[in-house]
CSV table of C-alpha atoms in Angstrom, one decimal:
chain,number,residue,atom,x,y,z
A,12,MET,CA,-27.0,-44.8,90.6
A,13,LEU,CA,-28.7,-44.0,87.1
A,14,THR,CA,-28.9,-40.9,85.2
A,15,GLN,CA,-31.4,-40.1,82.3
A,16,LEU,CA,-30.9,-37.2,79.8
A,17,SER,CA,-33.4,-35.5,77.5
A,18,ILE,CA,-32.3,-32.6,75.5
A,19,ARG,CA,-34.0,-31.0,72.7
A,20,ILE,CA,-31.6,-30.1,69.7
A,21,GLU,CA,-33.1,-27.9,67.0
A,22,GLY,CA,-36.6,-29.3,67.8
A,23,VAL,CA,-35.4,-33.0,67.9
A,24,LYS,CA,-35.8,-34.5,71.2
A,25,VAL,CA,-32.8,-36.7,72.0
A,26,GLU,CA,-33.1,-39.3,75.0
A,27,SER,CA,-29.6,-40.6,76.3
A,28,ALA,CA,-29.5,-44.2,77.8
A,29,PRO,CA,-29.4,-44.3,81.4
A,30,PHE,CA,-25.8,-44.2,82.6
A,31,LYS,CA,-24.6,-45.4,85.8
A,32,GLU,CA,-21.4,-45.2,87.8
A,33,SER,CA,-20.6,-48.7,87.3
A,34,GLN,CA,-20.3,-48.4,83.6
A,35,MET,CA,-17.4,-46.0,83.7
A,36,ARG,CA,-14.3,-47.5,82.3
A,37,LYS,CA,-11.0,-47.0,83.7
A,38,VAL,CA,-8.1,-46.8,81.2
A,39,ASN,CA,-4.2,-46.7,81.3
A,40,LEU,CA,-3.1,-43.2,80.3
A,41,GLY,CA,0.2,-43.9,78.9
A,42,SER,CA,2.4,-46.9,79.8
A,43,GLN,CA,3.8,-45.5,83.3
A,44,GLY,CA,0.8,-46.8,85.5
A,45,LEU,CA,-1.6,-43.9,85.7
A,46,ASN,CA,-5.2,-45.3,85.7
A,47,VAL,CA,-8.1,-42.8,84.8
A,48,SER,CA,-11.5,-42.6,83.9
A,49,LYS,CA,-12.1,-42.9,80.1
A,50,ILE,CA,-13.7,-39.5,80.1
A,51,GLY,CA,-12.5,-36.8,82.5
A,52,LEU,CA,-13.8,-33.1,83.3
A,53,GLY,CA,-11.9,-30.0,82.1
A,54,CYS,CA,-12.4,-27.2,85.0
A,55,MET,CA,-10.9,-24.3,83.4
A,56,GLY,CA,-14.5,-22.8,82.5
A,57,MET,CA,-15.4,-22.8,86.2
A,58,SER,CA,-13.3,-19.9,86.9
A,59,ASP,CA,-12.0,-18.2,83.7
A,60,PHE,CA,-12.6,-17.4,80.1
A,61,TYR,CA,-16.2,-18.3,79.9
A,62,ALA,CA,-19.3,-16.7,81.3
A,63,GLY,CA,-22.1,-18.2,83.5
A,64,ARG,CA,-20.0,-19.6,86.5
A,65,SER,CA,-20.5,-19.9,90.1
A,66,GLU,CA,-18.5,-21.4,92.6
A,67,GLU,CA,-21.5,-23.4,94.4
A,68,GLY,CA,-22.4,-24.7,90.9
A,69,ALA,CA,-18.9,-25.5,90.0
A,70,ILE,CA,-18.6,-27.6,92.9
A,71,ALA,CA,-22.1,-29.3,92.6
A,72,THR,CA,-20.5,-30.3,89.1
A,73,ILE,CA,-17.2,-31.8,90.2
A,74,ASN,CA,-19.3,-33.8,92.9
A,75,LYS,CA,-21.8,-35.0,90.3
A,76,ALA,CA,-18.7,-35.9,88.1
A,77,LEU,CA,-17.2,-38.1,90.6
A,78,ASP,CA,-20.7,-39.8,91.4
A,79,LEU,CA,-20.6,-40.8,87.9
A,80,GLY,CA,-17.2,-42.2,88.1
A,81,VAL,CA,-15.6,-39.2,86.3
A,82,THR,CA,-12.5,-39.0,88.4
A,83,PHE,CA,-9.9,-37.5,86.2
A,84,LEU,CA,-9.9,-34.0,86.9
A,85,ASP,CA,-7.8,-31.0,85.1
A,86,THR,CA,-6.8,-27.8,86.3
A,87,ALA,CA,-4.0,-25.3,86.0
A,88,ASP,CA,-2.5,-22.6,87.8
A,89,MET,CA,-3.1,-19.9,85.1
A,90,TYR,CA,-7.2,-20.6,85.2
A,91,GLY,CA,-8.8,-17.8,87.6
A,92,PRO,CA,-5.7,-16.8,87.9
A,93,PHE,CA,-4.8,-19.2,90.5
A,94,THR,CA,-8.5,-19.5,91.8
A,95,ASN,CA,-9.6,-22.9,89.9
A,96,GLU,CA,-7.2,-24.8,91.9
A,97,VAL,CA,-8.6,-23.5,95.0
A,98,LEU,CA,-11.9,-24.6,93.9
A,99,VAL,CA,-11.0,-27.8,92.7
A,100,GLY,CA,-9.3,-28.6,96.0
A,101,LYS,CA,-12.2,-27.4,98.2
A,102,ALA,CA,-14.8,-29.7,95.7
A,103,ILE,CA,-12.4,-32.8,96.1
A,104,ALA,CA,-11.4,-32.2,99.9
A,105,SER,CA,-13.4,-35.1,101.3
A,106,ARG,CA,-12.9,-37.2,98.3
A,107,ARG,CA,-9.3,-37.0,97.3
A,108,ASP,CA,-8.7,-40.7,97.1
A,109,GLU,CA,-11.2,-41.1,94.4
A,110,VAL,CA,-9.8,-38.3,92.1
A,111,GLN,CA,-6.5,-38.4,89.6
A,112,LEU,CA,-5.9,-34.9,89.6
A,113,ALA,CA,-4.0,-32.9,86.9
A,114,THR,CA,-2.7,-29.5,86.8
A,115,LYS,CA,-0.1,-27.4,84.8
A,116,PHE,CA,2.4,-24.6,85.0
A,117,GLY,CA,4.2,-22.7,82.4
A,118,ASN,CA,1.7,-19.8,81.2
A,119,VAL,CA,2.6,-17.0,83.8
A,120,ARG,CA,-0.3,-14.5,84.7
A,121,ASP,CA,-0.2,-12.1,87.5
A,122,GLU,CA,-3.0,-11.4,89.8
A,123,SER,CA,-4.9,-8.9,87.6
A,124,GLY,CA,-4.9,-11.7,84.9
A,125,ALA,CA,-2.2,-10.3,82.6
A,126,PHE,CA,-0.3,-12.7,80.6
A,127,LEU,CA,3.4,-12.4,81.3
A,128,GLY,CA,4.8,-15.1,78.9
A,129,VAL,CA,5.9,-18.7,79.3
A,130,ARG,CA,8.5,-20.1,81.8
A,131,GLY,CA,10.0,-23.6,82.0
A,132,ASP,CA,13.3,-22.7,84.2
A,133,GLY,CA,13.8,-25.3,86.9
A,134,GLU,CA,13.3,-22.8,89.9
A,135,TYR,CA,10.0,-21.7,88.4
A,136,VAL,CA,9.0,-25.2,87.9
A,137,ARG,CA,9.6,-26.0,91.6
A,138,ARG,CA,8.1,-22.8,92.7
A,139,SER,CA,4.8,-23.4,90.8
A,140,ALA,CA,4.6,-26.9,92.0
A,141,GLU,CA,4.8,-25.8,95.6
A,142,ALA,CA,1.9,-23.1,95.1
A,143,SER,CA,-0.4,-25.5,93.2
A,144,LEU,CA,0.0,-28.1,96.1
A,145,ARG,CA,-1.0,-25.3,98.8
A,146,ARG,CA,-3.8,-24.2,96.7
A,147,LEU,CA,-5.2,-27.6,96.1
A,148,GLY,CA,-4.8,-28.5,99.5
A,149,VAL,CA,-3.0,-31.9,98.6
A,150,ASP,CA,0.2,-33.6,99.4
A,151,HIS,CA,0.8,-34.8,95.7
A,152,ILE,CA,-0.3,-34.1,92.3
A,153,ASP,CA,-1.1,-37.0,90.1
A,154,LEU,CA,-0.3,-35.6,86.8
A,155,TYR,CA,1.8,-32.4,86.4
A,156,TYR,CA,2.2,-30.7,82.7
A,157,GLN,CA,4.1,-28.4,81.4
A,158,HIS,CA,1.3,-25.9,80.0
A,159,ARG,CA,3.5,-24.5,77.1
A,160,VAL,CA,7.0,-25.2,76.2
A,161,ASP,CA,9.4,-22.3,76.7
A,162,LYS,CA,11.2,-21.9,73.9
A,163,ASN,CA,14.0,-20.0,75.7
A,164,VAL,CA,14.7,-22.9,78.1
A,165,PRO,CA,15.8,-26.3,76.9
A,166,ILE,CA,13.1,-28.9,77.5
A,167,GLU,CA,15.8,-30.9,79.4
A,168,GLU,CA,16.0,-28.6,82.0
A,169,THR,CA,12.4,-28.2,82.5
A,170,VAL,CA,11.6,-32.1,82.3
A,171,GLY,CA,14.7,-32.6,84.9
A,172,ALA,CA,13.1,-30.3,87.4
A,173,MET,CA,9.8,-32.1,87.0
A,174,SER,CA,11.6,-35.2,87.2
A,175,GLU,CA,12.8,-34.1,90.8
A,176,LEU,CA,9.4,-33.5,91.9
A,177,VAL,CA,8.5,-37.0,91.2
A,178,LYS,CA,11.8,-38.4,93.2
A,179,GLU,CA,10.3,-36.3,96.1
A,180,GLY,CA,6.7,-37.6,95.8
A,181,LYS,CA,5.1,-34.4,95.1
A,182,VAL,CA,4.2,-35.4,91.6
A,183,ARG,CA,3.4,-38.8,90.4
A,184,TYR,CA,3.6,-38.4,86.6
A,185,ILE,CA,4.6,-35.9,84.3
A,186,GLY,CA,3.0,-34.5,81.0
A,187,LEU,CA,3.4,-32.0,78.3
A,188,SER,CA,0.9,-29.8,76.6
A,189,GLU,CA,1.1,-28.6,73.0
A,190,ALA,CA,4.6,-30.0,72.5
A,191,SER,CA,5.9,-30.8,69.1
A,192,ALA,CA,6.9,-34.4,68.2
A,193,SER,CA,10.7,-33.7,68.5
A,194,THR,CA,10.2,-31.9,72.1
A,195,ILE,CA,8.3,-34.8,73.1
A,196,ARG,CA,11.4,-37.2,72.2
A,197,ARG,CA,13.7,-35.0,73.9
A,198,ALA,CA,11.6,-34.8,77.1
A,199,ASN,CA,11.0,-38.5,77.1
A,200,ALA,CA,14.8,-39.2,77.1
A,201,VAL,CA,15.2,-37.3,80.3
A,202,HIS,CA,12.2,-38.7,82.3
A,203,PRO,CA,9.3,-41.1,81.1
A,204,ILE,CA,6.3,-38.5,79.8
A,205,THR,CA,3.0,-40.1,80.7
A,206,ALA,CA,0.6,-37.9,78.6
A,207,LEU,CA,0.5,-35.2,76.2
A,208,GLN,CA,-2.5,-32.9,76.3
A,209,SER,CA,-3.4,-30.7,73.2
A,210,GLU,CA,-6.2,-29.8,71.5
A,211,PHE,CA,-8.2,-32.3,69.4
A,212,SER,CA,-11.6,-32.5,68.0
A,213,LEU,CA,-13.4,-32.7,64.7
A,214,TRP,CA,-12.3,-29.0,63.9
A,215,THR,CA,-8.6,-29.4,65.2
A,216,ARG,CA,-7.1,-32.5,63.7
A,217,ASP,CA,-3.5,-31.6,63.0
A,218,VAL,CA,-2.4,-33.7,65.8
A,219,GLU,CA,-3.1,-37.0,63.7
A,220,VAL,CA,-0.3,-36.4,61.3
A,221,GLU,CA,2.8,-36.5,63.1
A,222,ILE,CA,1.8,-36.2,67.2
A,223,LEU,CA,-0.2,-39.4,67.8
A,224,PRO,CA,2.1,-41.5,65.8
A,225,THR,CA,5.1,-40.6,68.0
A,226,LEU,CA,3.1,-40.7,71.2
A,227,ARG,CA,2.2,-44.2,70.2
A,228,GLU,CA,5.7,-45.4,69.6
A,229,LEU,CA,6.8,-43.8,72.9
A,230,GLY,CA,3.9,-45.3,74.9
A,231,ILE,CA,2.6,-42.0,75.9
A,232,GLY,CA,-1.1,-41.2,76.4
A,233,PHE,CA,-3.0,-38.4,74.8
A,234,VAL,CA,-5.5,-36.2,76.4
A,235,ALA,CA,-7.8,-34.3,74.4
A,236,TYR,CA,-8.8,-30.6,75.3
A,237,SER,CA,-11.6,-28.9,73.8
A,238,PRO,CA,-13.1,-32.0,72.2
A,239,ILE,CA,-16.3,-30.0,71.5
A,240,GLY,CA,-14.4,-27.7,69.7
A,241,ARG,CA,-14.9,-25.0,72.6
A,242,GLY,CA,-18.6,-25.7,72.6
A,243,MET,CA,-19.0,-24.8,68.9
A,244,LEU,CA,-19.6,-28.5,67.9
A,245,SER,CA,-22.5,-28.8,70.6
A,246,GLY,CA,-24.9,-27.1,68.0
A,247,ARG,CA,-25.5,-24.2,70.8
A,248,PHE,CA,-24.4,-21.3,69.1
A,249,LYS,CA,-26.0,-20.0,66.1
A,250,SER,CA,-24.5,-16.5,66.1
A,251,VAL,CA,-21.3,-14.8,67.8
A,252,ASP,CA,-24.1,-12.8,70.0
A,253,ASP,CA,-24.8,-16.1,71.6
A,254,LEU,CA,-21.6,-15.8,73.3
A,255,ALA,CA,-21.3,-13.2,76.4
A,256,ALA,CA,-19.6,-10.1,75.8
A,257,ASP,CA,-16.9,-11.1,78.4
A,258,ASP,CA,-16.3,-14.5,76.7
A,259,THR,CA,-12.7,-14.9,75.4
A,260,ARG,CA,-14.1,-17.0,72.5
A,261,ARG,CA,-15.2,-13.5,70.9
A,262,ARG,CA,-11.4,-13.2,70.2
A,263,HIS,CA,-10.7,-16.5,68.8
A,264,PRO,CA,-10.2,-16.2,65.0
A,265,ARG,CA,-12.9,-19.3,64.5
A,266,PHE,CA,-15.5,-17.3,66.3
A,267,GLN,CA,-15.2,-14.2,64.2
A,268,GLY,CA,-16.8,-12.9,60.9
A,269,ASP,CA,-16.8,-15.1,58.0
A,270,ASN,CA,-14.9,-17.9,59.9
A,271,PHE,CA,-17.8,-18.1,62.1
A,272,SER,CA,-20.2,-18.7,59.2
A,273,LYS,CA,-18.3,-21.2,57.4
A,274,ASN,CA,-17.6,-23.1,60.6
A,275,LEU,CA,-21.2,-22.7,61.7
A,276,GLU,CA,-22.5,-24.7,58.1
A,277,LEU,CA,-20.2,-27.2,59.0
A,278,VAL,CA,-21.4,-27.7,62.5
A,279,GLU,CA,-24.9,-27.7,61.4
A,280,LYS,CA,-24.2,-30.6,58.9
A,281,VAL,CA,-22.9,-32.3,61.8
A,282,SER,CA,-25.9,-31.6,63.9
A,283,GLU,CA,-28.1,-33.5,61.4
A,284,LEU,CA,-26.2,-36.4,61.5
A,285,ALA,CA,-26.4,-36.6,65.2
A,286,ALA,CA,-30.0,-35.9,64.9
A,287,ASN,CA,-30.4,-38.7,62.4
A,288,LYS,CA,-28.6,-41.4,64.9
A,289,GLY,CA,-30.6,-39.8,68.2
A,290,VAL,CA,-27.6,-38.4,69.9
A,291,THR,CA,-26.7,-34.9,70.6
A,292,PRO,CA,-23.9,-33.0,68.5
A,293,ALA,CA,-21.7,-33.2,71.4
A,294,GLN,CA,-22.0,-36.8,71.8
A,295,LEU,CA,-21.2,-37.4,68.3
A,296,ALA,CA,-18.1,-35.4,68.5
A,297,ILE,CA,-16.9,-36.9,71.4
A,298,ALA,CA,-17.8,-40.6,70.2
A,299,TRP,CA,-15.9,-39.7,66.8
A,300,LEU,CA,-12.9,-38.7,68.9
A,301,TYR,CA,-13.0,-41.7,70.9
A,302,SER,CA,-12.8,-43.9,67.5
A,303,LYS,CA,-9.3,-42.7,67.0
A,304,GLY,CA,-7.8,-44.7,69.6
A,305,ASP,CA,-7.9,-46.4,72.9
A,306,ASP,CA,-5.1,-44.5,74.1
A,307,ILE,CA,-7.4,-41.2,73.9
A,308,VAL,CA,-9.1,-39.7,77.0
A,309,ALA,CA,-11.1,-36.6,76.4
A,310,ILE,CA,-11.7,-33.9,79.0
A,311,PRO,CA,-14.7,-31.8,77.9
A,312,GLY,CA,-15.3,-28.9,80.0
A,313,THR,CA,-18.5,-27.6,81.5
A,314,THR,CA,-20.3,-26.0,84.4
A,315,SER,CA,-23.8,-27.8,83.9
A,316,SER,CA,-24.5,-31.1,85.4
A,317,ASP,CA,-26.8,-31.9,82.9
A,318,ARG,CA,-23.9,-31.4,80.0
A,319,LEU,CA,-21.9,-33.4,82.4
A,320,VAL,CA,-24.1,-36.6,82.0
A,321,GLU,CA,-24.5,-35.8,78.2
A,322,ASN,CA,-20.8,-35.9,77.6
A,323,THR,CA,-20.2,-38.8,79.8
A,324,SER,CA,-23.0,-40.7,78.0
A,325,SER,CA,-21.1,-40.2,74.9
A,326,LEU,CA,-19.3,-43.4,75.9
A,327,ASP,CA,-22.0,-45.6,75.1
A,328,VAL,CA,-22.5,-44.3,71.4
A,329,GLU,CA,-21.2,-46.6,68.9
A,330,LEU,CA,-20.4,-45.4,65.3
A,331,SER,CA,-20.0,-47.7,62.4
A,332,ALA,CA,-17.7,-47.4,59.9
A,333,ASP,CA,-20.2,-45.6,57.2
A,334,GLU,CA,-21.3,-43.2,60.1
A,335,LEU,CA,-17.4,-42.3,60.7
A,336,ALA,CA,-17.0,-41.8,57.1
A,337,GLU,CA,-20.0,-39.6,56.6
A,338,ILE,CA,-18.6,-37.3,59.8
A,339,GLU,CA,-15.2,-37.1,58.2
A,340,ALA,CA,-16.7,-36.1,54.8
A,341,VAL,CA,-18.2,-33.0,56.5
A,342,PHE,CA,-15.2,-32.4,58.4
A,343,PRO,CA,-12.0,-33.4,56.8
A,344,MET,CA,-8.6,-32.3,58.2
A,345,GLY,CA,-7.9,-28.6,57.9
A,346,VAL,CA,-11.5,-27.6,56.8
A,347,THR,CA,-12.1,-25.4,59.7
A,348,ALA,CA,-11.9,-21.9,59.1
A,349,GLY,CA,-9.3,-19.7,61.3
A,350,ASP,CA,-6.4,-20.3,63.6
A,351,ARG,CA,-7.4,-21.8,67.0
A,352,TYR,CA,-6.2,-18.7,68.9
A,353,PRO,CA,-5.5,-15.2,68.4
A,354,ASP,CA,-1.7,-15.6,68.9
A,355,MET,CA,-0.5,-19.1,68.0
A,356,SER,CA,3.2,-18.0,68.7
A,357,THR,CA,3.3,-19.9,72.1
A,358,ILE,CA,2.6,-23.3,70.4
A,359,ASP,CA,5.6,-25.4,70.0
A,360,LYS,CA,5.8,-26.7,66.5
């Protein structure tokens, strides 16, 4: 199967090389034996937070991903809330054996979508896993993450409960999300942690300081969410008005006021570098991310089959030392204006 992509970026026509399923690399995520596609698919935006979604289009995109060899799918119970797991389960029902399925618990929401806090107590871990299994329509979860660390519950209790799920065959591997280096060490002492999922991209680089070295010491893989900076690094947004009225990014500090203007200037420079190389800005951003280590797997999210092919084709983009230096000169660590979230209090530091 061969897929060709042609995109126009600010008047420049970019032709990606044909990408076929047989080219998709599989890699070991961490050192516990989980083998996944080198690039995954984040499914959050198919059910929540962003505009322009439909169930039919989402299922078609997931199946397109599987056709391309993108078999590492990421969801969470809070997306929807609850409906994204149902959607993913429906999409993979006849193709379960092809998929490495990851989901998460810990961010508590009710049916209305209201956020009720973070929970990591053992009883909640078990109840959440059972509910996710039902919604997904599967008998096991390949990678089960704690979505956010519950600062009121010892991580040993949370991971201990997750470990019981592994013993029962309901979960194959366990992971954490947005956890600090000290929490990762404590968790790994209870049960081997396969992967940490945290935000990592050109405009969110803080994990390079302490997190990545800790993971590499312990043999834990890294899953990068929002590798295109919540879409900003794609070069698609020129104004906040390009975001739908109900798009949650409008409430994120990096998409507001002077922060947006400053960040847009950085993205425009990245777009110029991408155009000079004959790739899209998104492809350049993902290729840069992969230059940071073979133990990194990105999970860009999209509701578009064309964007899916574009992102997947980034695996064919090779960046020289000079090109990497140019990119990092534009986006040095800490240059992005504004916090990642309106409320950073749930992030374990």
